[in-house]
Amino acid sequence: MSPRPEFYFVFAVTALFVLVFLARPDLTRQRAGKMLAFVALFLLPVLAAWMGFAEHWERSKTKQFCLSCHVMEPYGKSLYVNDNEYVPAVHFQNNFVPADHACYTCHTSYALYGSLQAKMNGLRHLYVYYTHSAPDTIKLYHPYNNRECLHCHGESRKFAAVDAHKDTDTTFAAITQGRVSCLESGCHDVAHEVHSLQDVEFWPGPQR
Amino acid sequence: MSALTNVERRIRWAAVFLLAGLVVQGLSLLRVAALSFVVFTTLGLLLLAIGAVIFLFSLLEAGPDDEK
């Protein structure tokens, strides 16, 4: 994954101008030099930093980023389990979620500050990863919110057509209001199951 | 090139920090990894910010008289 071309351009131009003022700071003795210095040593670096941050921000949503921590490897592996009962695997293998953003799509809250909250949690995870040993079993901060499932499924015809989703007059409302959990009510309760991966079969991946 | 003034020395230091920040930023973008993100947000942005602040302080120090 490489940055966009305009990033390279801004980065190269900034580095070039900074080098000029590193070699010849006396250029600022003239008014034009002062103005150029303001562009080269303030505006362009701010722009480069912003573009770099935006690039890192986008990259942090990728599966490759999440799986770059050793502790997450089994979770990545679980996406290839050849069993339709495994909710993350069936979503990943059938492109129900974007394959390169699989972790982020399901594990980011779709509330207003969901993306920011995910980043703050990520920084906390990194702190724990590099300063302590990561826990053997990784748990969610909160029970998985139906909102994240319903973000895609909620209005879909397929979801509405499932008899179990409208078992009684109140079932549908209970699901959509989160009173009945999609994952913990015994219906879709097989998630990553990383401790039993040695007993399962794996999908080899798309054959190209 | 005549001897550098205090302001010019500061500008040179600003350029050193900015260049170091850009190098860190460039290196951090070579790999898609959590550690790259941390290196960029801590070290890279810090170096760029220090460089920019040193430059802005040099402007304050220079003042209007410096243009004469």
Tab-separated table of C-alpha atoms in Angstrom:
chain	number	residue	atom	x	y	z
A	1	MET	CA	0.000	0.000	0.000
A	2	SER	CA	1.673	3.189	-1.085
A	3	PRO	CA	0.651	6.811	-0.459
A	4	ARG	CA	-1.160	8.858	-3.081
A	5	PRO	CA	1.013	10.611	-5.731
A	6	GLU	CA	0.199	14.094	-4.401
A	7	PHE	CA	1.680	13.051	-1.071
A	8	TYR	CA	5.015	12.232	-2.728
A	9	PHE	CA	4.940	15.591	-4.473
A	10	VAL	CA	4.295	17.621	-1.301
A	11	PHE	CA	6.781	15.514	0.640
A	12	ALA	CA	9.531	15.962	-1.971
A	13	VAL	CA	8.925	19.703	-2.428
A	14	THR	CA	8.907	20.246	1.349
A	15	ALA	CA	12.131	18.285	1.833
A	16	LEU	CA	13.782	20.196	-1.012
A	17	PHE	CA	12.855	23.634	0.362
A	18	VAL	CA	13.857	22.666	3.886
A	19	LEU	CA	17.233	21.528	2.544
A	20	VAL	CA	17.667	24.889	0.825
A	21	PHE	CA	17.178	26.747	4.123
A	22	LEU	CA	19.363	24.250	5.940
A	23	ALA	CA	22.186	25.062	3.542
A	24	ARG	CA	21.464	28.797	3.165
A	25	PRO	CA	19.592	30.259	6.149
A	26	ASP	CA	21.003	33.647	5.133
A	27	LEU	CA	18.452	33.710	2.292
A	28	THR	CA	16.040	35.095	4.887
A	29	ARG	CA	17.938	38.417	4.878
A	30	GLN	CA	15.756	39.521	1.974
A	31	ARG	CA	12.001	40.014	2.238
A	32	ALA	CA	11.328	37.429	-0.490
A	33	GLY	CA	13.536	34.961	1.385
A	34	LYS	CA	11.528	35.517	4.550
A	35	MET	CA	8.290	34.831	2.715
A	36	LEU	CA	9.722	31.722	1.113
A	37	ALA	CA	10.999	30.566	4.506
A	38	PHE	CA	7.500	30.899	5.948
A	39	VAL	CA	6.160	28.676	3.180
A	40	ALA	CA	9.058	26.212	3.340
A	41	LEU	CA	9.515	25.966	7.089
A	42	PHE	CA	5.935	26.309	8.255
A	43	LEU	CA	3.157	25.941	5.672
A	44	LEU	CA	4.621	23.049	3.673
A	45	PRO	CA	5.686	21.012	6.753
A	46	VAL	CA	2.203	21.485	8.244
A	47	LEU	CA	0.677	20.302	4.969
A	48	ALA	CA	3.076	17.337	4.759
A	49	ALA	CA	2.332	16.392	8.368
A	50	TRP	CA	-1.411	16.585	7.740
A	51	MET	CA	-1.156	14.452	4.603
A	52	GLY	CA	1.047	11.944	6.415
A	53	PHE	CA	-1.416	11.769	9.271
A	54	ALA	CA	-4.332	11.278	6.878
A	55	GLU	CA	-2.430	8.481	5.154
A	56	HIS	CA	-1.673	6.746	8.455
A	57	TRP	CA	-5.287	7.224	9.537
A	58	GLU	CA	-6.531	5.439	6.415
A	59	ARG	CA	-3.955	2.694	6.785
A	60	SER	CA	-5.019	2.097	10.366
A	61	LYS	CA	-8.362	0.835	9.041
A	62	THR	CA	-6.787	-2.008	7.089
A	63	LYS	CA	-6.658	-5.671	8.043
A	64	GLN	CA	-2.910	-5.640	7.445
A	65	PHE	CA	-2.535	-2.920	10.093
A	66	CYS	CA	-4.621	-4.752	12.703
A	67	LEU	CA	-2.811	-8.034	12.097
A	68	SER	CA	0.621	-6.406	12.332
A	69	CYS	CA	0.545	-7.143	16.075
A	70	HIS	CA	1.576	-10.744	16.715
A	71	VAL	CA	-1.227	-11.194	19.214
A	72	MET	CA	-3.855	-10.608	16.529
A	73	GLU	CA	-2.578	-13.287	14.148
A	74	PRO	CA	-5.023	-16.002	15.289
A	75	TYR	CA	-7.890	-13.572	14.761
A	76	GLY	CA	-6.730	-13.041	11.196
A	77	LYS	CA	-6.411	-16.787	10.745
A	78	SER	CA	-9.953	-17.291	12.009
A	79	LEU	CA	-11.245	-15.373	8.994
A	80	TYR	CA	-10.288	-18.361	6.846
A	81	VAL	CA	-12.149	-21.029	8.828
A	82	ASN	CA	-14.127	-23.174	6.425
A	83	ASP	CA	-17.353	-23.214	8.410
A	84	ASN	CA	-20.422	-21.048	7.859
A	85	GLU	CA	-21.131	-20.999	11.598
A	86	TYR	CA	-18.145	-18.704	12.108
A	87	VAL	CA	-19.672	-15.253	11.763
A	88	PRO	CA	-16.439	-13.308	11.018
A	89	ALA	CA	-15.249	-15.973	8.540
A	90	VAL	CA	-18.484	-16.056	6.575
A	91	HIS	CA	-18.507	-12.244	6.350
A	92	PHE	CA	-14.890	-12.080	5.232
A	93	GLN	CA	-14.946	-14.951	2.746
A	94	ASN	CA	-18.124	-13.774	1.010
A	95	ASN	CA	-17.131	-10.101	0.853
A	96	PHE	CA	-20.025	-9.133	3.129
A	97	VAL	CA	-17.409	-6.781	4.567
A	98	PRO	CA	-14.557	-5.266	2.510
A	99	ALA	CA	-11.797	-7.874	2.734
A	100	ASP	CA	-9.022	-5.344	3.341
A	101	HIS	CA	-11.040	-3.496	6.019
A	102	ALA	CA	-12.586	-6.559	7.649
A	103	CYS	CA	-11.550	-5.867	11.258
A	104	TYR	CA	-12.432	-2.180	11.164
A	105	THR	CA	-15.847	-2.716	9.565
A	106	CYS	CA	-17.115	-4.906	12.392
A	107	HIS	CA	-15.121	-3.540	15.320
A	108	THR	CA	-15.766	0.156	14.929
A	109	SER	CA	-18.810	1.668	16.494
A	110	TYR	CA	-21.057	3.347	13.967
A	111	ALA	CA	-21.803	6.100	16.453
A	112	LEU	CA	-20.588	9.701	16.004
A	113	TYR	CA	-17.104	9.261	17.483
A	114	GLY	CA	-16.755	5.569	16.629
A	115	SER	CA	-13.680	5.975	14.469
A	116	LEU	CA	-11.926	8.213	16.986
A	117	GLN	CA	-12.862	5.880	19.847
A	118	ALA	CA	-11.416	2.939	17.893
A	119	LYS	CA	-8.142	4.848	17.430
A	120	MET	CA	-7.920	5.716	21.124
A	121	ASN	CA	-8.537	2.082	22.036
A	122	GLY	CA	-5.918	1.094	19.468
A	123	LEU	CA	-3.319	3.340	21.114
A	124	ARG	CA	-4.168	1.754	24.462
A	125	HIS	CA	-3.744	-1.704	22.937
A	126	LEU	CA	-0.341	-0.702	21.576
A	127	TYR	CA	0.703	0.607	24.975
A	128	VAL	CA	-0.281	-2.692	26.593
A	129	TYR	CA	1.315	-4.685	23.760
A	130	TYR	CA	4.693	-2.981	24.096
A	131	THR	CA	4.810	-2.443	27.863
A	132	HIS	CA	3.040	-5.517	29.257
A	133	SER	CA	2.244	-8.903	27.851
A	134	ALA	CA	-1.030	-9.075	25.953
A	135	PRO	CA	-3.768	-11.088	27.698
A	136	ASP	CA	-4.234	-14.668	26.548
A	137	THR	CA	-7.899	-14.090	25.820
A	138	ILE	CA	-8.817	-10.760	24.306
A	139	LYS	CA	-12.222	-9.512	25.309
A	140	LEU	CA	-14.361	-6.710	23.962
A	141	TYR	CA	-14.744	-3.623	26.150
A	142	HIS	CA	-18.527	-3.964	25.992
A	143	PRO	CA	-20.868	-6.698	24.795
A	144	TYR	CA	-21.028	-6.534	21.002
A	145	ASN	CA	-23.665	-4.002	20.066
A	146	ASN	CA	-26.403	-5.093	17.635
A	147	ARG	CA	-26.081	-1.635	16.089
A	148	GLU	CA	-22.887	-2.779	14.343
A	149	CYS	CA	-24.701	-5.774	12.786
A	150	LEU	CA	-27.806	-3.799	11.911
A	151	HIS	CA	-25.748	-1.088	10.236
A	152	CYS	CA	-25.671	-3.435	7.215
A	153	HIS	CA	-28.322	-6.039	7.940
A	154	GLY	CA	-30.988	-3.896	9.553
A	155	GLU	CA	-32.853	-2.795	6.480
A	156	SER	CA	-32.030	-5.786	4.310
A	157	ARG	CA	-34.696	-7.975	2.809
A	158	LYS	CA	-32.745	-11.106	3.735
A	159	PHE	CA	-32.638	-10.103	7.409
A	160	ALA	CA	-36.319	-9.268	7.514
A	161	ALA	CA	-37.232	-12.539	5.806
A	162	VAL	CA	-35.666	-14.745	8.498
A	163	ASP	CA	-38.486	-16.245	10.573
A	164	ALA	CA	-36.430	-16.212	13.776
A	165	HIS	CA	-36.094	-12.433	13.520
A	166	LYS	CA	-39.880	-12.057	13.820
A	167	ASP	CA	-40.644	-15.006	16.078
A	168	THR	CA	-43.095	-12.969	18.109
A	169	ASP	CA	-44.550	-9.501	17.672
A	170	THR	CA	-41.788	-8.061	19.821
A	171	THR	CA	-38.769	-10.038	18.570
A	172	PHE	CA	-37.907	-7.702	15.720
A	173	ALA	CA	-38.102	-4.662	17.978
A	174	ALA	CA	-36.076	-6.432	20.666
A	175	ILE	CA	-33.295	-7.130	18.167
A	176	THR	CA	-33.230	-3.663	16.696
A	177	GLN	CA	-33.297	-2.084	20.163
A	178	GLY	CA	-30.491	-4.344	21.362
A	179	ARG	CA	-32.507	-6.145	24.035
A	180	VAL	CA	-31.801	-9.454	22.303
A	181	SER	CA	-28.158	-9.804	21.313
A	182	CYS	CA	-27.361	-11.095	17.826
A	183	LEU	CA	-24.163	-12.711	19.086
A	184	GLU	CA	-25.037	-13.815	22.593
A	185	SER	CA	-28.573	-15.089	22.295
A	186	GLY	CA	-27.462	-18.440	20.895
A	187	CYS	CA	-28.194	-17.577	17.271
A	188	HIS	CA	-24.922	-16.215	15.881
A	189	ASP	CA	-22.619	-16.989	18.754
A	190	VAL	CA	-19.617	-18.492	16.954
A	191	ALA	CA	-17.153	-15.658	16.451
A	192	HIS	CA	-13.359	-15.938	16.173
A	193	GLU	CA	-12.967	-18.889	18.604
A	194	VAL	CA	-9.191	-18.548	18.442
A	195	HIS	CA	-8.552	-21.244	21.053
A	196	SER	CA	-10.017	-23.979	18.895
A	197	LEU	CA	-8.417	-23.122	15.570
A	198	GLN	CA	-6.248	-26.259	15.646
A	199	ASP	CA	-9.397	-28.369	15.244
A	200	VAL	CA	-10.918	-26.679	12.221
A	201	GLU	CA	-10.528	-26.781	8.480
A	202	PHE	CA	-9.398	-23.684	6.585
A	203	TRP	CA	-10.460	-22.149	3.326
A	204	PRO	CA	-7.371	-21.788	1.113
A	205	GLY	CA	-8.427	-18.322	-0.019
A	206	PRO	CA	-9.553	-17.045	-3.408
A	207	GLN	CA	-8.104	-19.112	-6.261
A	208	ARG	CA	-6.713	-16.772	-8.869
B	1	MET	CA	28.481	33.748	2.964
B	2	SER	CA	29.018	36.005	5.984
B	3	ALA	CA	28.706	34.774	9.569
B	4	LEU	CA	25.201	33.686	10.502
B	5	THR	CA	23.107	35.768	12.850
B	6	ASN	CA	21.257	34.273	15.810
B	7	VAL	CA	18.035	34.245	13.803
B	8	GLU	CA	19.682	32.404	10.930
B	9	ARG	CA	21.169	29.859	13.291
B	10	ARG	CA	17.687	29.242	14.651
B	11	ILE	CA	16.325	28.870	11.155
B	12	ARG	CA	19.011	26.290	10.469
B	13	TRP	CA	18.021	24.381	13.621
B	14	ALA	CA	14.387	24.576	12.562
B	15	ALA	CA	15.349	23.090	9.203
B	16	VAL	CA	17.285	20.283	10.924
B	17	PHE	CA	14.261	19.323	13.037
B	18	LEU	CA	11.889	19.600	10.100
B	19	LEU	CA	14.104	17.444	7.926
B	20	ALA	CA	14.407	14.858	10.689
B	21	GLY	CA	10.609	14.887	11.047
B	22	LEU	CA	10.169	14.390	7.313
B	23	VAL	CA	12.638	11.496	7.324
B	24	VAL	CA	10.778	9.832	10.194
B	25	GLN	CA	7.485	10.407	8.404
B	26	GLY	CA	8.851	8.926	5.176
B	27	LEU	CA	10.275	5.881	6.954
B	28	SER	CA	7.057	5.328	8.902
B	29	LEU	CA	5.140	5.089	5.626
B	30	LEU	CA	7.287	2.252	4.316
B	31	ARG	CA	5.339	-0.347	6.298
B	32	VAL	CA	1.665	-0.744	7.156
B	33	ALA	CA	2.004	-1.559	10.840
B	34	ALA	CA	0.762	-0.318	14.171
B	35	LEU	CA	4.296	0.592	15.232
B	36	SER	CA	4.704	2.818	12.152
B	37	PHE	CA	1.609	4.760	13.190
B	38	VAL	CA	2.984	5.242	16.690
B	39	VAL	CA	6.427	6.296	15.441
B	40	PHE	CA	4.813	8.851	13.131
B	41	THR	CA	2.367	10.286	15.681
B	42	THR	CA	4.914	10.515	18.462
B	43	LEU	CA	8.386	11.076	17.007
B	44	GLY	CA	7.556	12.340	13.488
B	45	LEU	CA	4.925	14.886	14.460
B	46	LEU	CA	6.958	15.961	17.482
B	47	LEU	CA	10.038	16.724	15.363
B	48	LEU	CA	7.955	18.613	12.807
B	49	ALA	CA	6.238	20.595	15.545
B	50	ILE	CA	9.559	21.472	17.219
B	51	GLY	CA	10.959	22.634	13.872
B	52	ALA	CA	7.920	24.769	13.110
B	53	VAL	CA	7.910	26.318	16.589
B	54	ILE	CA	11.635	27.136	16.437
B	55	PHE	CA	11.032	28.833	13.096
B	56	LEU	CA	8.086	30.835	14.425
B	57	PHE	CA	10.138	31.929	17.444
B	58	SER	CA	12.916	33.012	15.113
B	59	LEU	CA	10.407	35.295	13.386
B	60	LEU	CA	9.512	36.849	16.724
B	61	GLU	CA	13.156	37.340	17.575
B	62	ALA	CA	13.890	38.882	14.187
B	63	GLY	CA	11.200	41.529	14.557
B	64	PRO	CA	10.605	44.425	12.139
B	65	ASP	CA	14.096	45.960	12.658
B	66	ASP	CA	15.720	42.986	11.057
B	67	GLU	CA	14.444	44.060	7.667
B	68	LYS	CA	16.438	47.267	7.596
